[in-house]
Amino acid sequence: MTNLSVNINKVATIRNARGGNVPDVEKVAIDCEDFGADGITVHPRPDERHIKYADVFKLRPSLRKEFNIEGYPSEKFMQLVLLVKPSQVTLVPDAPDALTSSAGWNVADNFEFLSQITEQLKEKGIRTSIFVDTNIENIKLAAKVGADRVELYTEPYASAYVANREVAIAPYIEAATAAHKVGLGVNAGHDLNLENLQFFCQRMPYLDEVSIGHALISDALYLGLKETIKQYKNCLK
């Protein structure tokens, strides 16, 4: 069964809108685990507009399951993750002012940089995932820089799903198969939701994990967090 990692950035966004500690990000993360999530994802950005660096330090000893930290590997970010030592670090190519992740790495253009970063993470025993699109050569290069997994950027799938879901999923099946052949695990994330997730999971080979935040937290406003996580987990069976 594919694991579900819940991205709690949006919970921190709501908290930060008013200051204080409501909602309590740490409690929400623990509740997500209790309600069936297999892990927690956070993406601390340089401006700390949602998850703050202090949140990451606070969450680490509280979490019992997988902890995944996403981010661009700046010097400050690397200092954070090497101290915290999460289960997994997902490297994304976001600019500091990016609203959200909107593209994967061009691994060829960043080969030496990513090789150095993955080496640092491996020395600390941290699993490394590189955020990529479905380009096969890009995925092969991700293996060569020393990554353990790739996270496939799924916004193109989500955008094309309604018009033709078979066409939408085809490049992702090829990408996952190629990743598996070169020894990489496969994660996926971005714009996956209750409408398109079950089909994605049913058709995708070798899918280890999906990371979902915006849609899941939005659904929880209507369904409640416990029921929402249950429904997402059902999609992954």
Coordinates of C-alpha atoms in Angstrom, one line a residue:
M1 CA 0.0 0.0 0.0
T2 CA 1.2 3.5 -0.9
N3 CA 2.0 5.7 2.1
L4 CA 0.2 9.0 2.7
S5 CA 2.3 11.9 4.0
V6 CA 0.2 14.9 5.0
N7 CA 1.7 18.3 4.3
I8 CA 0.7 20.6 7.1
N9 CA 1.9 23.9 5.6
K10 CA -1.6 25.2 5.2
V11 CA -2.3 24.7 8.9
A12 CA 0.6 26.9 9.7
T13 CA -0.7 29.5 7.1
I14 CA -4.0 29.8 9.1
R15 CA -2.1 30.1 12.4
N16 CA 0.2 32.8 11.1
A17 CA -2.7 34.8 9.8
R18 CA -3.7 35.7 13.4
G19 CA -0.5 35.1 15.3
G20 CA -0.5 33.0 18.4
N21 CA -0.8 29.2 18.3
V22 CA -4.3 28.5 16.9
P23 CA -4.4 26.1 15.2
D24 CA -1.6 24.2 17.0
V25 CA 0.6 22.9 14.2
E26 CA 2.2 20.3 16.5
K27 CA -1.1 18.9 17.7
V28 CA -2.4 18.7 14.1
A29 CA 0.6 16.7 13.1
I30 CA 0.2 14.3 16.0
D31 CA -3.5 14.0 15.2
C32 CA -2.8 13.2 11.6
E33 CA -0.6 10.4 12.7
D34 CA -3.2 9.1 15.1
F35 CA -5.9 9.3 12.3
G36 CA -3.8 7.1 10.0
A37 CA -1.3 9.2 8.1
D38 CA 2.0 7.4 7.5
G39 CA 4.0 10.6 7.7
I40 CA 4.1 14.3 8.0
T41 CA 5.6 16.7 5.4
V42 CA 6.6 20.3 5.9
H43 CA 8.2 22.8 3.5
P44 CA 9.9 25.7 5.4
R45 CA 10.5 28.6 3.1
P46 CA 13.0 31.4 3.6
D47 CA 10.3 33.9 4.5
E48 CA 8.6 31.5 6.9
R49 CA 5.2 32.4 5.6
H50 CA 3.8 29.1 6.8
I51 CA 6.0 26.5 8.5
K52 CA 8.6 28.2 10.6
Y53 CA 12.1 26.8 11.3
A54 CA 11.1 26.7 14.9
D55 CA 8.2 24.5 14.0
V56 CA 10.5 22.0 12.5
F57 CA 12.6 21.7 15.6
K58 CA 9.5 21.4 17.8
L59 CA 7.9 18.7 15.5
R60 CA 10.9 16.4 15.3
P61 CA 10.7 14.8 18.8
S62 CA 6.8 14.7 18.7
L63 CA 6.4 12.6 15.5
R64 CA 6.4 8.9 15.7
K65 CA 6.2 8.1 12.0
E66 CA 8.0 9.4 8.9
F67 CA 9.1 13.1 8.8
N68 CA 9.7 14.6 5.4
I69 CA 11.2 18.0 5.0
E70 CA 10.9 19.7 1.6
G71 CA 12.9 22.7 0.4
Y72 CA 15.5 24.3 -1.8
P73 CA 18.9 23.2 -0.4
S74 CA 20.2 26.7 0.6
E75 CA 22.8 26.9 3.3
K76 CA 20.2 27.7 5.9
F77 CA 18.0 24.8 4.8
M78 CA 20.9 22.4 4.9
Q79 CA 21.9 23.5 8.4
L80 CA 18.3 22.8 9.5
V81 CA 17.9 19.3 8.1
L82 CA 21.4 18.2 9.1
L83 CA 20.5 19.1 12.6
V84 CA 17.0 17.8 12.7
K85 CA 17.8 14.5 10.7
P86 CA 14.3 13.8 9.4
S87 CA 13.5 10.5 7.7
Q88 CA 13.5 12.1 4.3
V89 CA 14.5 15.3 2.6
T90 CA 12.9 16.2 -0.6
L91 CA 14.9 18.6 -2.7
V92 CA 12.9 21.1 -4.7
P93 CA 14.2 23.8 -7.1
D94 CA 11.9 26.6 -5.9
A95 CA 13.1 30.2 -6.0
P96 CA 12.8 31.9 -2.5
D97 CA 9.7 33.8 -3.5
A98 CA 7.9 30.9 -5.2
L99 CA 4.2 30.6 -4.3
T100 CA 4.3 26.9 -4.6
S101 CA 6.5 24.2 -6.3
S102 CA 5.8 24.5 -10.0
A103 CA 8.5 22.4 -11.7
G104 CA 11.0 19.7 -11.1
W105 CA 14.8 19.9 -11.2
N106 CA 16.8 20.1 -14.4
V107 CA 19.2 17.5 -13.0
A108 CA 21.7 17.8 -15.8
D109 CA 22.2 21.5 -15.2
N110 CA 22.5 21.0 -11.5
F111 CA 24.4 17.7 -11.4
E112 CA 27.4 18.7 -9.3
F113 CA 25.3 20.8 -6.9
L114 CA 22.8 18.0 -6.3
S115 CA 25.6 15.4 -6.0
Q116 CA 27.2 17.4 -3.2
I117 CA 23.9 17.9 -1.4
T118 CA 22.9 14.2 -1.5
E119 CA 26.3 13.2 -0.2
Q120 CA 25.9 15.5 2.8
L121 CA 22.4 14.0 3.5
K122 CA 23.6 10.4 3.1
E123 CA 26.4 11.0 5.6
K124 CA 23.7 11.7 8.2
G125 CA 21.6 8.7 7.2
I126 CA 18.8 10.8 5.6
R127 CA 16.9 9.4 2.7
T128 CA 17.0 11.9 -0.2
S129 CA 14.3 12.5 -2.8
I130 CA 14.6 14.8 -5.8
F131 CA 11.5 16.6 -7.2
V132 CA 11.4 15.9 -10.9
D133 CA 9.1 15.8 -13.9
T134 CA 8.5 12.7 -16.0
N135 CA 11.5 13.1 -18.3
I136 CA 13.2 9.7 -18.3
E137 CA 16.8 11.0 -18.8
N138 CA 16.2 13.4 -15.9
I139 CA 15.2 10.5 -13.7
K140 CA 18.3 8.5 -14.7
L141 CA 20.5 11.4 -13.7
A142 CA 18.7 11.6 -10.4
A143 CA 20.0 8.1 -9.6
K144 CA 23.5 9.1 -10.7
V145 CA 23.6 12.0 -8.3
G146 CA 23.0 9.6 -5.4
A147 CA 19.3 10.1 -4.7
D148 CA 17.3 7.3 -3.1
R149 CA 14.0 8.4 -4.6
V150 CA 12.3 10.8 -7.0
E151 CA 9.1 12.7 -6.3
L152 CA 7.1 13.1 -9.5
Y153 CA 5.5 16.5 -10.0
T154 CA 1.9 15.6 -10.6
E155 CA 0.3 18.9 -11.5
P156 CA 0.3 18.0 -15.3
Y157 CA -1.5 14.8 -14.4
A158 CA -4.1 16.6 -12.3
S159 CA -4.7 19.2 -15.0
A160 CA -5.2 16.6 -17.7
Y161 CA -7.1 14.1 -15.6
V162 CA -10.7 15.3 -16.4
A163 CA -10.2 15.4 -20.2
N164 CA -8.5 12.1 -20.6
R165 CA -7.2 10.2 -17.5
E166 CA -5.4 7.5 -19.6
V167 CA -3.4 10.1 -21.5
A168 CA -2.7 11.9 -18.2
I169 CA -1.3 8.9 -16.4
A170 CA 0.7 7.4 -19.2
P171 CA 4.0 9.4 -18.8
Y172 CA 3.9 8.8 -15.0
I173 CA 3.7 5.0 -15.5
E174 CA 6.7 5.2 -17.8
A175 CA 8.6 7.5 -15.3
A176 CA 7.9 5.2 -12.4
T177 CA 9.0 2.1 -14.3
A178 CA 12.2 3.9 -15.4
A179 CA 12.9 5.0 -11.8
H180 CA 12.5 1.5 -10.5
K181 CA 14.9 0.2 -13.2
V182 CA 17.7 2.5 -11.9
G183 CA 17.0 1.6 -8.3
L184 CA 15.0 4.7 -7.2
G185 CA 11.9 4.7 -5.1
V186 CA 9.0 6.7 -6.3
N187 CA 7.0 9.4 -4.5
A188 CA 4.5 11.8 -6.0
G189 CA 2.8 15.0 -5.2
H190 CA 1.1 18.2 -6.2
D191 CA -2.6 18.7 -6.9
L192 CA -3.5 15.1 -6.1
N193 CA -7.0 15.0 -4.5
L194 CA -10.0 12.8 -3.8
E195 CA -11.1 13.0 -7.4
N196 CA -7.9 11.9 -9.1
L197 CA -5.9 10.0 -6.4
Q198 CA -7.4 6.6 -6.6
F199 CA -7.0 6.2 -10.3
F200 CA -3.4 7.4 -10.0
C201 CA -2.6 4.9 -7.3
Q202 CA -4.3 2.0 -9.0
R203 CA -2.4 2.6 -12.3
M204 CA 1.0 3.6 -10.9
P205 CA 3.6 0.9 -10.4
Y206 CA 6.2 1.1 -7.6
L207 CA 4.5 4.0 -5.9
D208 CA 6.0 4.3 -2.4
E209 CA 4.4 7.6 -1.1
V210 CA 2.2 10.5 -2.0
S211 CA 2.5 13.9 -0.3
I212 CA -0.7 15.9 -0.1
G213 CA -1.4 19.1 1.6
H214 CA -3.5 21.8 0.0
A215 CA -6.4 19.6 -1.1
L216 CA -6.4 17.4 2.0
I217 CA -6.5 20.4 4.4
S218 CA -9.2 22.0 2.3
D219 CA -11.3 18.8 2.3
A220 CA -10.9 18.7 6.1
L221 CA -12.8 22.0 6.4
Y222 CA -15.9 20.1 5.3
L223 CA -15.3 16.5 6.3
G224 CA -13.1 16.9 9.4
L225 CA -9.5 15.8 9.6
K226 CA -10.1 12.3 10.7
E227 CA -12.6 11.5 8.0
T228 CA -10.5 13.2 5.4
I229 CA -7.4 11.2 6.1
K230 CA -9.6 8.0 6.1
Q231 CA -10.9 8.8 2.6
Y232 CA -7.4 9.6 1.3
K233 CA -6.1 6.4 2.7
N234 CA -9.0 4.5 1.1
C235 CA -7.9 5.9 -2.3
L236 CA -4.5 4.4 -1.8
K237 CA -5.6 0.8 -1.1

